[in-house]
């Protein structure tokens, strides 16, 4: 998770599709991290589908994103 130390990167660790949805919707994550040892290929595909289909909600979450240095 050292990715988040780099400018403009907002990475999130996902092991189920619901988490992928939330990191996109609330944190505007632009990097998806999955624990390969703990999920199978089918679950990885479901997680990726959810991640790419979810849009950032903005609103109250944008304030938190704006605090992250770019």
CSV table of N, CA and C in Angstrom, one decimal:
chain,number,residue,atom,x,y,z
A,1,UNK,N,0.8,-1.2,0.0
A,1,UNK,CA,0.0,0.0,0.0
A,1,UNK,C,0.9,1.3,0.0
A,2,UNK,N,2.1,1.1,-0.3
A,2,UNK,CA,3.0,2.3,-0.4
A,2,UNK,C,2.6,3.1,-1.6
A,3,UNK,N,1.8,2.6,-2.5
A,3,UNK,CA,1.3,3.4,-3.6
A,3,UNK,C,0.8,4.7,-3.2
A,4,UNK,N,0.1,4.8,-2.1
A,4,UNK,CA,-0.6,6.0,-1.7
A,4,UNK,C,0.4,7.1,-1.3
A,5,UNK,N,1.6,6.8,-1.2
A,5,UNK,CA,2.6,7.8,-0.9
A,5,UNK,C,3.0,8.6,-2.1
A,6,UNK,N,2.6,8.2,-3.3
A,6,UNK,CA,2.9,8.9,-4.5
A,6,UNK,C,1.8,9.8,-4.9
A,7,UNK,N,2.2,10.9,-5.5
A,7,UNK,CA,1.2,12.0,-5.8
A,7,UNK,C,0.1,11.4,-6.8
A,8,UNK,N,-1.1,11.8,-6.6
A,8,UNK,CA,-2.2,11.5,-7.5
A,8,UNK,C,-2.6,10.1,-7.5
A,9,UNK,N,-2.1,9.3,-6.6
A,9,UNK,CA,-2.5,7.9,-6.6
A,9,UNK,C,-3.3,7.7,-5.3
A,10,UNK,N,-4.5,7.1,-5.6
A,10,UNK,CA,-5.4,6.7,-4.5
A,10,UNK,C,-5.7,5.2,-4.6
A,11,UNK,N,-5.0,4.4,-4.0
A,11,UNK,CA,-5.1,2.9,-4.1
A,11,UNK,C,-6.0,2.4,-3.0
A,12,UNK,N,-6.7,1.3,-3.3
A,12,UNK,CA,-7.5,0.7,-2.3
A,12,UNK,C,-7.4,-0.8,-2.4
A,13,UNK,N,-7.4,-1.5,-1.2
A,13,UNK,CA,-7.3,-3.0,-1.2
A,13,UNK,C,-8.7,-3.5,-1.2
A,14,UNK,N,-9.0,-4.4,-2.1
A,14,UNK,CA,-10.3,-5.0,-2.3
A,14,UNK,C,-10.2,-6.6,-2.3
A,15,UNK,N,-11.1,-7.2,-1.5
A,15,UNK,CA,-11.2,-8.6,-1.5
A,15,UNK,C,-12.6,-9.1,-1.9
A,16,UNK,N,-13.5,-8.2,-1.9
A,16,UNK,CA,-14.9,-8.5,-2.4
A,16,UNK,C,-15.4,-7.3,-3.2
A,17,UNK,N,-16.4,-7.5,-4.1
A,17,UNK,CA,-16.9,-6.4,-5.0
A,17,UNK,C,-17.4,-5.2,-4.2
A,18,UNK,N,-18.0,-5.5,-3.0
A,18,UNK,CA,-18.6,-4.3,-2.3
A,18,UNK,C,-17.5,-3.3,-1.8
A,19,UNK,N,-16.4,-3.8,-1.5
A,19,UNK,CA,-15.3,-2.9,-1.1
A,19,UNK,C,-14.8,-2.1,-2.3
A,20,UNK,N,-14.7,-2.8,-3.5
A,20,UNK,CA,-14.3,-2.1,-4.7
A,20,UNK,C,-15.3,-1.0,-5.0
A,21,UNK,N,-16.6,-1.2,-4.8
A,21,UNK,CA,-17.6,-0.2,-5.0
A,21,UNK,C,-17.4,1.0,-4.1
A,22,UNK,N,-17.1,0.7,-2.8
A,22,UNK,CA,-17.0,1.8,-1.9
A,22,UNK,C,-15.7,2.6,-2.1
A,23,UNK,N,-14.6,2.0,-2.4
A,23,UNK,CA,-13.4,2.7,-2.6
A,23,UNK,C,-13.5,3.7,-3.8
A,24,UNK,N,-14.2,3.2,-4.8
A,24,UNK,CA,-14.5,4.1,-6.0
A,24,UNK,C,-15.5,5.2,-5.6
A,25,UNK,N,-16.6,4.8,-5.0
A,25,UNK,CA,-17.6,5.8,-4.7
A,25,UNK,C,-17.3,6.8,-3.7
A,26,UNK,N,-16.5,6.4,-2.6
A,26,UNK,CA,-16.2,7.3,-1.5
A,26,UNK,C,-14.8,7.9,-1.6
A,27,UNK,N,-13.9,7.2,-2.1
A,27,UNK,CA,-12.5,7.7,-2.1
A,27,UNK,C,-11.9,8.0,-3.5
A,28,UNK,N,-12.7,7.8,-4.5
A,28,UNK,CA,-12.3,8.1,-5.9
A,28,UNK,C,-11.0,7.4,-6.2
A,29,UNK,N,-10.9,6.1,-5.7
A,29,UNK,CA,-9.6,5.3,-5.9
A,29,UNK,C,-9.4,5.2,-7.4
A,30,UNK,N,-8.1,5.3,-7.8
A,30,UNK,CA,-7.7,5.1,-9.2
A,30,UNK,C,-6.8,3.9,-9.4
A,31,UNK,N,-6.5,3.2,-8.3
A,31,UNK,CA,-5.7,2.0,-8.4
A,31,UNK,C,-6.3,0.9,-7.5
A,32,UNK,N,-6.5,-0.2,-8.1
A,32,UNK,CA,-7.2,-1.4,-7.4
A,32,UNK,C,-6.1,-2.4,-7.0
A,33,UNK,N,-6.1,-2.7,-5.8
A,33,UNK,CA,-5.1,-3.7,-5.2
A,33,UNK,C,-5.9,-4.9,-4.7
A,34,UNK,N,-5.5,-6.1,-5.2
A,34,UNK,CA,-6.2,-7.3,-4.7
A,34,UNK,C,-5.2,-8.3,-4.2
A,35,UNK,N,-5.6,-9.0,-3.1
A,35,UNK,CA,-4.7,-10.0,-2.5
A,35,UNK,C,-4.8,-11.3,-3.3
A,36,UNK,N,-3.9,-11.6,-4.2
A,36,UNK,CA,-3.9,-12.7,-5.1
A,36,UNK,C,-3.9,-14.0,-4.3
A,37,UNK,N,-3.4,-14.1,-3.2
A,37,UNK,CA,-3.3,-15.3,-2.4
A,37,UNK,C,-4.6,-15.7,-1.8
A,38,UNK,N,-5.5,-14.8,-1.7
A,38,UNK,CA,-6.8,-15.0,-1.0
A,38,UNK,C,-8.0,-15.0,-1.9
A,39,UNK,N,-7.9,-14.6,-3.1
A,39,UNK,CA,-9.1,-14.6,-4.0
A,39,UNK,C,-8.8,-15.4,-5.3
A,40,UNK,N,-9.8,-16.0,-5.9
A,40,UNK,CA,-9.6,-16.7,-7.1
A,40,UNK,C,-9.9,-15.8,-8.3
A,41,UNK,N,-9.6,-16.3,-9.5
A,41,UNK,CA,-9.8,-15.5,-10.7
A,41,UNK,C,-11.2,-15.0,-10.9
A,42,UNK,N,-12.2,-15.8,-10.6
A,42,UNK,CA,-13.6,-15.4,-10.8
A,42,UNK,C,-13.9,-14.2,-9.9
A,43,UNK,N,-13.4,-14.3,-8.6
A,43,UNK,CA,-13.7,-13.2,-7.7
A,43,UNK,C,-12.9,-11.9,-8.2
A,44,UNK,N,-11.7,-12.1,-8.7
A,44,UNK,CA,-11.0,-11.0,-9.2
A,44,UNK,C,-11.7,-10.3,-10.3
A,45,UNK,N,-12.3,-11.0,-11.2
A,45,UNK,CA,-13.1,-10.4,-12.3
A,45,UNK,C,-14.3,-9.7,-11.8
A,46,UNK,N,-15.0,-10.2,-10.8
A,46,UNK,CA,-16.1,-9.5,-10.2
A,46,UNK,C,-15.7,-8.2,-9.6
A,47,UNK,N,-14.6,-8.3,-8.9
A,47,UNK,CA,-14.1,-7.1,-8.2
A,47,UNK,C,-13.7,-6.0,-9.2
A,48,UNK,N,-13.0,-6.4,-10.3
A,48,UNK,CA,-12.6,-5.5,-11.4
A,48,UNK,C,-13.9,-4.9,-12.0
A,49,UNK,N,-14.9,-5.7,-12.3
A,49,UNK,CA,-16.1,-5.2,-13.0
A,49,UNK,C,-16.8,-4.1,-12.1
A,50,UNK,N,-16.9,-4.4,-10.8
A,50,UNK,CA,-17.5,-3.5,-9.9
A,50,UNK,C,-16.7,-2.2,-9.8
A,51,UNK,N,-15.4,-2.3,-9.7
A,51,UNK,CA,-14.5,-1.1,-9.6
A,51,UNK,C,-14.6,-0.2,-10.9
A,52,UNK,N,-14.6,-0.8,-12.0
A,52,UNK,CA,-14.7,0.0,-13.3
A,52,UNK,C,-16.1,0.5,-13.6
A,53,UNK,N,-17.1,-0.1,-13.0
A,53,UNK,CA,-18.5,0.3,-13.3
A,53,UNK,C,-19.0,1.4,-12.3
A,54,UNK,N,-18.2,1.6,-11.2
A,54,UNK,CA,-18.7,2.5,-10.1
A,54,UNK,C,-18.0,3.9,-10.4
A,55,UNK,N,-18.9,4.9,-10.2
A,55,UNK,CA,-18.4,6.3,-10.3
A,55,UNK,C,-18.2,7.0,-9.0
A,56,UNK,N,-17.4,7.9,-8.9
A,56,UNK,CA,-17.1,8.7,-7.7
A,56,UNK,C,-18.4,9.5,-7.4
A,57,UNK,N,-18.8,9.4,-6.1
A,57,UNK,CA,-20.0,10.1,-5.7
A,57,UNK,C,-19.9,11.6,-5.5
A,58,UNK,N,-18.6,12.0,-5.2
A,58,UNK,CA,-18.4,13.4,-4.9
A,58,UNK,C,-19.1,13.9,-3.7
A,59,UNK,N,-19.6,15.1,-3.7
A,59,UNK,CA,-20.3,15.7,-2.5
A,59,UNK,C,-19.5,15.7,-1.3
A,60,UNK,N,-20.0,15.1,-0.2
A,60,UNK,CA,-19.3,15.2,1.1
A,60,UNK,C,-17.9,14.5,1.0
A,61,UNK,N,-17.8,13.5,0.1
A,61,UNK,CA,-16.5,12.8,-0.1
A,61,UNK,C,-15.4,13.6,-0.7
A,62,UNK,N,-15.8,14.6,-1.5
A,62,UNK,CA,-14.9,15.4,-2.3
A,62,UNK,C,-14.0,16.2,-1.3
A,63,UNK,N,-14.6,16.7,-0.2
A,63,UNK,CA,-13.8,17.4,0.8
A,63,UNK,C,-12.6,16.6,1.3
A,64,UNK,N,-12.8,15.3,1.5
A,64,UNK,CA,-11.7,14.5,2.0
A,64,UNK,C,-10.6,14.3,0.9
A,65,UNK,N,-11.1,14.2,-0.3
A,65,UNK,CA,-10.1,14.0,-1.5
A,65,UNK,C,-9.3,15.3,-1.7
A,66,UNK,N,-10.0,16.5,-1.5
A,66,UNK,CA,-9.3,17.8,-1.6
A,66,UNK,C,-8.2,18.0,-0.6
A,67,UNK,N,-8.2,17.3,0.5
A,67,UNK,CA,-7.2,17.4,1.5
A,67,UNK,C,-5.9,16.6,1.2
A,68,UNK,N,-6.0,15.7,0.2
A,68,UNK,CA,-4.8,14.9,-0.2
A,68,UNK,C,-3.9,15.8,-1.1
A,69,UNK,N,-2.7,15.9,-0.7
A,69,UNK,CA,-1.8,16.7,-1.6
A,69,UNK,C,-1.6,16.1,-3.0
A,70,UNK,N,-1.5,17.0,-4.0
A,70,UNK,CA,-1.3,16.5,-5.3
A,70,UNK,C,0.0,16.9,-5.9
